[in-house]
Short mmCIF file of C-alpha atoms in Angstrom, two decimals:
data_model
loop_
_atom_site.label_atom_id
_atom_site.label_comp_id
_atom_site.label_asym_id
_atom_site.label_seq_id
_atom_site.Cartn_x
_atom_site.Cartn_y
_atom_site.Cartn_z
CA MET A 1 0.00 0.00 0.00
CA THR A 2 1.05 3.61 -0.49
CA ASP A 3 1.29 5.88 2.54
CA ALA A 4 -1.98 7.49 1.51
CA ALA A 5 -3.69 4.08 1.45
CA ARG A 6 -2.51 2.96 4.88
CA GLN A 7 -5.18 2.87 7.57
CA ASN A 8 -4.64 5.13 10.57
CA VAL A 9 -5.05 3.30 13.87
CA VAL A 10 -5.84 4.75 17.30
CA VAL A 11 -5.11 2.47 20.27
CA LEU A 12 -6.84 3.34 23.53
CA GLY A 13 -5.13 1.39 26.30
CA SER A 14 -1.91 0.76 24.41
CA THR A 15 0.19 -0.30 27.42
CA GLY A 16 -2.06 -3.18 28.51
CA SER A 17 -1.82 -6.73 27.19
CA ILE A 18 -4.34 -6.17 24.37
CA GLY A 19 -2.76 -2.84 23.44
CA LYS A 20 0.71 -4.38 23.25
CA SER A 21 -0.58 -7.27 21.14
CA THR A 22 -2.30 -4.77 18.84
CA LEU A 23 1.00 -3.01 18.28
CA ASP A 24 2.62 -6.37 17.49
CA VAL A 25 0.03 -6.87 14.76
CA VAL A 26 0.46 -3.34 13.41
CA ALA A 27 4.24 -3.78 13.33
CA ALA A 28 3.80 -6.91 11.19
CA PHE A 29 1.97 -4.90 8.50
CA PRO A 30 3.88 -1.60 8.14
CA ASP A 31 2.55 -1.08 4.61
CA ARG A 32 -1.05 -1.46 5.75
CA PHE A 33 -1.30 0.37 9.09
CA ASN A 34 -0.03 3.57 10.64
CA ILE A 35 -0.32 4.39 14.34
CA LEU A 36 -2.05 7.75 14.57
CA ALA A 37 -2.59 7.96 18.34
CA LEU A 38 -1.83 6.07 21.55
CA ALA A 39 -3.45 6.46 24.96
CA ALA A 40 -2.87 4.94 28.37
CA SER A 41 -3.92 5.79 31.90
CA ARG A 42 -0.61 4.75 33.45
CA SER A 43 2.73 3.11 32.54
CA HIS A 44 4.22 6.37 31.30
CA ALA A 45 7.61 4.80 30.52
CA VAL A 46 6.03 2.02 28.44
CA LEU A 47 3.91 4.51 26.53
CA GLN A 48 6.94 6.68 25.79
CA SER A 49 8.80 3.66 24.41
CA GLN A 50 5.80 2.94 22.17
CA ILE A 51 5.81 6.54 21.00
CA ASP A 52 9.52 6.32 20.22
CA ARG A 53 8.96 3.21 18.15
CA PHE A 54 5.69 3.96 16.31
CA ARG A 55 5.89 7.78 16.12
CA PRO A 56 2.17 8.55 16.52
CA THR A 57 0.95 12.07 15.89
CA TYR A 58 -1.00 12.19 19.16
CA ALA A 59 -0.72 10.63 22.62
CA SER A 60 -2.31 10.84 26.05
CA CYS A 61 -1.34 9.44 29.46
CA GLY A 62 -3.64 11.09 31.98
CA GLU A 63 -1.86 13.37 34.42
CA SER A 64 1.54 12.34 33.01
CA SER A 65 0.72 13.42 29.46
CA SER A 66 2.79 16.61 29.74
CA LEU A 67 5.91 14.48 30.26
CA LEU A 68 5.60 12.75 26.89
CA ASN A 69 7.61 13.89 23.90
CA ARG A 70 7.83 13.42 20.13
CA CYS A 71 4.06 13.90 19.60
CA THR A 72 1.15 16.22 20.18
CA ILE A 73 -0.22 15.81 23.71
CA VAL A 74 -3.95 15.45 24.32
CA ASP A 75 -4.62 15.86 28.03
CA SER A 76 -8.21 17.12 28.34
CA HIS A 77 -10.77 15.30 30.49
CA ASP A 78 -12.29 13.87 27.30
CA ALA A 79 -8.96 12.89 25.73
CA LEU A 80 -10.14 9.38 24.82
CA THR A 81 -13.13 10.76 22.92
CA THR A 82 -10.93 13.33 21.19
CA LEU A 83 -8.54 10.61 20.00
CA ALA A 84 -11.37 8.22 19.05
CA THR A 85 -12.91 10.83 16.75
CA LEU A 86 -9.81 12.23 15.06
CA PRO A 87 -10.90 13.09 11.51
CA ASN A 88 -8.17 11.01 9.85
CA ALA A 89 -8.57 7.96 12.11
CA ASP A 90 -9.81 4.82 10.36
CA ILE A 91 -9.68 2.17 13.12
CA VAL A 92 -10.07 2.70 16.87
CA VAL A 93 -8.95 -0.17 19.09
CA VAL A 94 -10.68 0.14 22.47
CA ALA A 95 -8.40 -1.84 24.80
CA THR A 96 -8.97 0.11 28.01
CA THR A 97 -10.87 -1.23 31.00
CA GLY A 98 -13.82 0.28 32.81
CA HIS A 99 -16.88 2.34 31.93
CA ALA A 100 -14.82 5.37 30.83
CA ALA A 101 -14.61 3.84 27.35
CA ILE A 102 -18.38 3.91 26.75
CA VAL A 103 -18.59 7.49 25.45
CA PRO A 104 -15.44 7.23 23.25
CA THR A 105 -16.78 4.00 21.72
CA ILE A 106 -20.14 5.55 20.88
CA ALA A 107 -18.47 8.70 19.55
CA ALA A 108 -16.15 6.67 17.33
CA LEU A 109 -19.07 4.71 15.85
CA MET A 110 -21.02 7.90 15.22
CA SER A 111 -17.93 9.36 13.53
CA GLY A 112 -17.79 6.46 11.08
CA LYS A 113 -14.79 4.62 12.53
CA ILE A 114 -14.13 0.90 12.58
CA VAL A 115 -14.19 0.11 16.30
CA ALA A 116 -12.26 -2.99 17.38
CA LEU A 117 -13.69 -3.49 20.85
CA ALA A 118 -11.80 -5.34 23.59
CA ASN A 119 -13.37 -3.55 26.56
CA LYS A 120 -15.94 -5.78 28.28
CA GLU A 121 -17.56 -3.07 30.38
CA VAL A 122 -18.65 -1.04 27.33
CA ILE A 123 -21.06 -3.73 26.17
CA VAL A 124 -21.87 -5.14 29.61
CA ALA A 125 -23.03 -1.76 30.95
CA ALA A 126 -24.19 -0.04 27.78
CA GLY A 127 -24.91 -2.88 25.37
CA GLU A 128 -28.47 -1.70 24.75
CA ILE A 129 -27.19 1.73 23.75
CA VAL A 130 -24.03 0.71 21.90
CA SER A 131 -25.72 -2.03 19.88
CA ALA A 132 -28.40 0.44 18.75
CA VAL A 133 -25.73 2.97 17.76
CA ALA A 134 -23.79 0.28 15.89
CA ARG A 135 -26.91 -0.61 13.88
CA ASP A 136 -27.61 2.96 12.80
CA ALA A 137 -24.29 4.81 12.84
CA PRO A 138 -21.85 4.91 9.91
CA GLY A 139 -19.18 3.17 12.00
CA VAL A 140 -18.62 -0.58 12.33
CA LEU A 141 -18.25 -2.58 15.55
CA ARG A 142 -15.91 -5.58 15.50
CA PRO A 143 -15.28 -7.84 18.51
CA VAL A 144 -11.74 -8.50 19.71
CA ASP A 145 -12.31 -10.92 22.59
CA SER A 146 -11.25 -14.36 21.36
CA GLU A 147 -14.64 -15.87 22.24
CA HIS A 148 -16.71 -13.24 20.46
CA SER A 149 -14.37 -13.17 17.48
CA ALA A 150 -14.87 -16.95 17.27
CA LEU A 151 -18.66 -16.54 17.30
CA TRP A 152 -18.38 -13.79 14.68
CA GLN A 153 -16.41 -16.13 12.44
CA CYS A 154 -18.68 -19.16 13.01
CA LEU A 155 -21.78 -17.09 12.27
CA GLY A 156 -20.39 -16.16 8.89
CA ASN A 157 -19.22 -12.69 9.95
CA ASP A 158 -22.41 -10.94 8.91
CA LYS A 159 -24.52 -12.33 11.77
CA THR A 160 -26.37 -15.31 10.37
CA ASN A 161 -30.14 -15.25 10.91
CA LEU A 162 -30.48 -16.42 14.51
CA ARG A 163 -33.58 -18.42 13.59
CA GLU A 164 -31.05 -20.89 12.18
CA VAL A 165 -29.08 -20.94 15.45
CA SER A 166 -29.94 -23.13 18.42
CA ARG A 167 -27.21 -21.98 20.84
CA LEU A 168 -24.11 -19.85 21.10
CA ILE A 169 -21.52 -21.64 23.23
CA LEU A 170 -18.63 -19.80 24.86
CA THR A 171 -15.70 -21.79 26.21
CA ALA A 172 -13.94 -21.19 29.52
CA SER A 173 -10.52 -22.48 30.47
CA GLY A 174 -11.80 -23.05 34.00
CA GLY A 175 -8.92 -21.04 35.41
CA PRO A 176 -6.42 -22.36 37.94
CA PHE A 177 -9.09 -23.77 40.28
CA ARG A 178 -11.08 -26.01 37.94
CA GLY A 179 -12.47 -28.91 39.93
CA TRP A 180 -12.04 -27.22 43.32
CA SER A 181 -14.88 -27.34 45.85
CA ARG A 182 -16.36 -24.21 47.36
CA ASP A 183 -14.70 -25.03 50.70
CA ARG A 184 -11.31 -25.42 49.09
CA LEU A 185 -11.73 -22.16 47.19
CA ALA A 186 -11.93 -20.37 50.55
CA THR A 187 -8.18 -20.98 50.87
CA VAL A 188 -7.23 -19.29 47.58
CA THR A 189 -4.62 -16.52 47.76
CA PRO A 190 -4.15 -13.64 45.31
CA GLU A 191 -0.82 -15.13 44.22
CA SER A 192 -2.34 -18.49 43.31
CA ALA A 193 -5.33 -16.86 41.60
CA LEU A 194 -3.02 -14.82 39.35
CA ASN A 195 -1.36 -17.99 38.05
CA HIS A 196 -3.55 -18.63 35.01
CA PRO A 197 -2.82 -21.95 33.24
CA THR A 198 -3.07 -20.75 29.64
CA TRP A 199 -3.54 -17.00 29.18
CA ASN A 200 -1.27 -14.06 30.02
CA MET A 201 -3.65 -11.27 31.05
CA GLY A 202 -3.93 -8.33 33.40
CA ALA A 203 -4.67 -8.90 37.09
CA LYS A 204 -8.39 -7.99 36.98
CA ILE A 205 -9.16 -10.23 33.99
CA THR A 206 -7.10 -13.07 35.47
CA ILE A 207 -9.08 -12.99 38.72
CA ASP A 208 -12.35 -12.81 36.75
CA SER A 209 -11.19 -15.91 34.90
CA ALA A 210 -10.52 -17.67 38.20
CA THR A 211 -14.04 -16.85 39.47
CA LEU A 212 -15.64 -17.42 36.02
CA MET A 213 -17.01 -13.88 36.17
CA ASN A 214 -15.29 -13.22 32.86
CA LYS A 215 -17.57 -15.79 31.21
CA GLY A 216 -20.60 -14.19 32.81
CA LEU A 217 -19.60 -10.83 31.38
CA GLU A 218 -18.98 -12.44 27.99
CA MET A 219 -22.50 -13.93 28.03
CA ILE A 220 -23.91 -10.45 28.45
CA GLU A 221 -21.64 -9.15 25.68
CA ALA A 222 -22.73 -11.92 23.31
CA LYS A 223 -26.36 -11.09 24.00
CA TRP A 224 -25.88 -7.59 22.61
CA LEU A 225 -23.19 -8.21 20.00
CA PHE A 226 -25.23 -10.94 18.29
CA ASP A 227 -28.76 -9.93 19.29
CA CYS A 228 -29.26 -13.29 21.00
CA PRO A 229 -31.42 -14.02 24.07
CA ILE A 230 -29.18 -14.87 27.00
CA ASP A 231 -31.03 -18.15 27.64
CA ARG A 232 -29.61 -19.36 24.30
CA ILE A 233 -26.03 -18.64 25.34
CA ASP A 234 -24.18 -21.40 27.21
CA ILE A 235 -20.79 -21.84 28.83
CA VAL A 236 -18.64 -24.98 28.71
CA VAL A 237 -15.30 -25.50 30.42
CA HIS A 238 -12.55 -26.38 27.96
CA PRO A 239 -9.17 -26.39 29.73
CA GLN A 240 -7.04 -26.60 26.58
CA SER A 241 -8.33 -23.17 25.39
CA ILE A 242 -8.09 -24.25 21.75
CA VAL A 243 -11.80 -24.14 20.85
CA HIS A 244 -12.75 -20.53 21.53
CA SER A 245 -16.50 -20.72 20.84
CA LEU A 246 -19.06 -22.88 19.10
CA VAL A 247 -22.31 -22.23 17.27
CA GLU A 248 -24.93 -24.96 17.34
CA TYR A 249 -27.38 -24.72 14.44
CA VAL A 250 -30.98 -25.93 14.44
CA ASP A 251 -30.18 -28.71 11.94
CA GLY A 252 -27.81 -30.36 14.41
CA SER A 253 -24.58 -28.98 12.93
CA THR A 254 -22.07 -27.33 15.22
CA LEU A 255 -19.32 -25.03 13.98
CA ALA A 256 -16.30 -24.23 16.13
CA GLN A 257 -13.38 -21.86 15.78
CA LEU A 258 -10.03 -23.27 16.87
CA ALA A 259 -6.77 -21.38 17.33
CA SER A 260 -3.78 -21.13 19.63
CA HIS A 261 -4.28 -19.02 22.74
CA ASP A 262 -2.71 -15.96 21.13
CA MET A 263 -4.75 -12.74 21.25
CA ARG A 264 -3.01 -11.46 18.15
CA ILE A 265 -5.28 -13.72 16.06
CA PRO A 266 -8.63 -12.07 16.93
CA ILE A 267 -6.96 -8.64 17.01
CA GLN A 268 -5.56 -9.11 13.52
CA TYR A 269 -8.87 -10.40 12.19
CA ALA A 270 -10.67 -7.34 13.55
CA LEU A 271 -8.10 -5.07 11.87
CA THR A 272 -7.84 -6.85 8.50
CA TYR A 273 -11.37 -8.25 8.01
CA PRO A 274 -12.47 -9.65 5.60
CA GLU A 275 -8.92 -10.70 4.68
CA ARG A 276 -6.92 -13.41 6.41
CA LEU A 277 -3.23 -12.62 6.23
CA GLN A 278 -0.01 -14.28 7.35
CA GLY A 279 0.70 -12.61 10.69
CA PRO A 280 2.81 -12.89 13.84
CA ALA A 281 0.54 -15.26 15.80
CA LYS A 282 1.41 -18.82 16.70
CA HIS A 283 -0.25 -21.51 14.55
CA LEU A 284 -1.89 -24.67 15.83
CA ARG A 285 -0.36 -28.02 14.99
CA ALA A 286 -2.33 -31.22 14.46
CA THR A 287 -0.69 -32.65 17.57
CA ASP A 288 -2.22 -29.84 19.60
CA LEU A 289 -5.65 -31.38 18.91
CA VAL A 290 -4.96 -34.80 20.39
CA GLN A 291 -7.04 -34.05 23.50
CA LEU A 292 -9.97 -31.64 23.65
CA ASP A 293 -11.94 -31.86 26.91
CA PHE A 294 -15.30 -30.25 27.65
CA GLU A 295 -17.31 -30.21 30.87
CA PRO A 296 -20.10 -28.14 32.42
CA PRO A 297 -19.12 -25.40 34.86
CA ASP A 298 -19.59 -25.99 38.58
CA LEU A 299 -22.17 -23.33 39.40
CA GLU A 300 -22.11 -24.07 43.12
CA ALA A 301 -18.37 -23.49 43.42
CA PHE A 302 -18.43 -20.55 41.00
CA PRO A 303 -21.70 -18.68 41.67
CA LEU A 304 -20.69 -15.50 39.84
CA LEU A 305 -21.53 -17.16 36.54
CA ASN A 306 -25.18 -17.52 37.53
CA LEU A 307 -25.26 -14.03 39.06
CA ALA A 308 -24.07 -12.64 35.73
CA ARG A 309 -26.71 -14.59 33.84
CA GLN A 310 -29.39 -13.23 36.17
CA ALA A 311 -28.11 -9.67 35.76
CA GLY A 312 -27.97 -10.04 31.99
CA SER A 313 -31.49 -11.44 31.89
CA ALA A 314 -32.84 -8.66 34.14
CA GLY A 315 -31.18 -6.03 31.96
CA SER A 316 -31.57 -2.33 32.76
CA THR A 317 -28.66 -1.22 34.97
CA PHE A 318 -28.15 -4.58 36.69
CA PRO A 319 -25.13 -5.43 34.47
CA THR A 320 -23.56 -2.06 35.35
CA VAL A 321 -23.96 -2.83 39.04
CA LEU A 322 -22.61 -6.34 38.49
CA SER A 323 -19.39 -5.19 36.82
CA THR A 324 -18.86 -2.27 39.22
CA ALA A 325 -19.29 -4.43 42.32
CA ASP A 326 -17.03 -7.11 40.88
CA SER A 327 -14.25 -4.64 40.05
CA LEU A 328 -14.16 -3.24 43.58
CA ALA A 329 -14.41 -6.66 45.21
CA VAL A 330 -11.56 -7.97 43.05
CA GLU A 331 -9.41 -5.01 44.12
CA ARG A 332 -10.01 -5.85 47.78
CA PHE A 333 -9.21 -9.52 47.16
CA LEU A 334 -5.95 -8.62 45.41
CA ASP A 335 -5.08 -6.44 48.40
CA GLY A 336 -5.59 -9.47 50.64
CA ARG A 337 -8.48 -7.83 52.50
CA ILE A 338 -11.31 -10.23 51.58
CA PRO A 339 -11.33 -13.97 50.80
CA PHE A 340 -11.74 -15.37 47.30
CA ASN A 341 -15.33 -16.50 48.00
CA GLY A 342 -16.04 -13.03 49.38
CA ILE A 343 -16.07 -11.60 45.84
CA ALA A 344 -19.27 -13.45 44.96
CA HIS A 345 -20.79 -12.78 48.39
CA VAL A 346 -20.35 -9.02 47.98
CA VAL A 347 -21.56 -8.95 44.36
CA ARG A 348 -24.69 -10.92 45.24
CA GLY A 349 -25.56 -8.58 48.10
CA VAL A 350 -25.14 -5.46 45.99
CA LEU A 351 -27.22 -6.89 43.14
CA ASP A 352 -29.99 -7.86 45.57
CA ALA A 353 -30.10 -4.31 46.92
CA HIS A 354 -30.20 -2.59 43.50
CA LYS A 355 -33.39 -0.91 42.36
CA PRO A 356 -33.03 0.41 38.80
CA ALA A 357 -34.48 3.76 37.84
CA PRO A 358 -37.63 3.45 35.72
CA GLY A 359 -37.49 4.08 32.01
CA PRO A 360 -34.99 3.22 29.27
CA VAL A 361 -31.29 2.78 29.91
CA THR A 362 -29.40 6.02 29.29
CA LEU A 363 -25.80 7.08 29.81
CA ASP A 364 -26.94 9.13 32.80
CA ALA A 365 -28.73 6.11 34.27
CA ILE A 366 -25.59 4.03 33.81
CA ALA A 367 -23.46 6.70 35.51
CA ASP A 368 -25.93 6.94 38.40
CA ALA A 369 -26.03 3.16 38.78
CA GLU A 370 -22.23 3.00 38.78
CA SER A 371 -22.02 5.66 41.50
CA TRP A 372 -24.65 3.87 43.59
CA ALA A 373 -22.91 0.51 43.11
CA GLU A 374 -19.54 1.94 44.13
CA GLN A 375 -20.95 3.22 47.42
CA ALA A 376 -23.00 0.08 48.09
CA THR A 377 -20.02 -2.15 47.35
CA LEU A 378 -17.64 -0.18 49.54
CA THR A 379 -20.15 -0.38 52.38
CA ALA A 380 -20.49 -4.15 51.92
CA LEU A 381 -16.72 -4.56 51.78
CA ASN A 382 -16.26 -2.56 54.97
CA VAL A 383 -18.90 -4.64 56.73
CA MET A 384 -17.13 -7.82 55.62
CA ALA A 385 -13.78 -6.49 56.86
CA SER A 386 -15.25 -5.56 60.24
CA HIS A 387 -16.44 -9.14 60.74
CA ASP A 388 -13.00 -10.66 60.10
#
């Protein structure tokens, strides 16, 4: 491609694991992609090294933005939205965490960008809004999570008529505690929970994998990404993490997407769709397929999966409360201040206490629910700590 034909890429959350993998993919196709902007909320030194290598025009790093060099600094309170809507941006990779990415994602879609979405909270909290925007706006929404990319591929990319689909099936590795009883899980430490058997992820996502909350959030995402009732979305435990998702059709056929556990594969597909190109990701070998195990999740030992299904089925702002309570409870667990099983206990209590505002889900309603959930969760966490 000529320089004029290269696609300009904005990476929000460039210093996290997904952001770094995105830059690996971009580096493999220098004639196809150009990094226009990078943003991170921390890891100033890592971001500066990325700037030195990829020479973006713009960058932002929260309060440390003024310390960056070799680019134009964007340090306003709405920096992510500013970068996501740059006039010459073609693709926006949303690899941040948290609800702060909701507005930038919507703005990018409304500005006609291709949005490669890796942020769970955007769809979990605002799926009703974002999915409606994606249907009507000039932009395009593409999933980056390996499970949702797998569904996207198995459905034929253009969302096969769901009347032909019996079930969407997401796979879970089971995390480091697969097969453990609820009593045994009470002994889990943060160090052991961070030791994931197959994936290299950030701390929050790794703990969510250990509790199976990540699969609950992915169920809610799949509901909105593929316009599928949540009671037709199932979870199976697949410890090899080779089959990333399956689609069961009404005629009895089941299609599955298989790949190595390398996030560069779904990232690259989101960036290069509809083309499949030789990239930097590891390939599967036939010998990797010798053993593929599947089993149902243990819902008694891992109750967060059912809590997520209930929140996704209830809709409104329950998913916002779910993800907010989980984030704060995970932080306390990582600090060693609550037990592993305490995460689910706190999330359940906060969900039970939530009373959504009447009317349709709006960004203001989501913000209000997040604020309420933060206070309710902190109160529950303090009560739990006082009883220790």
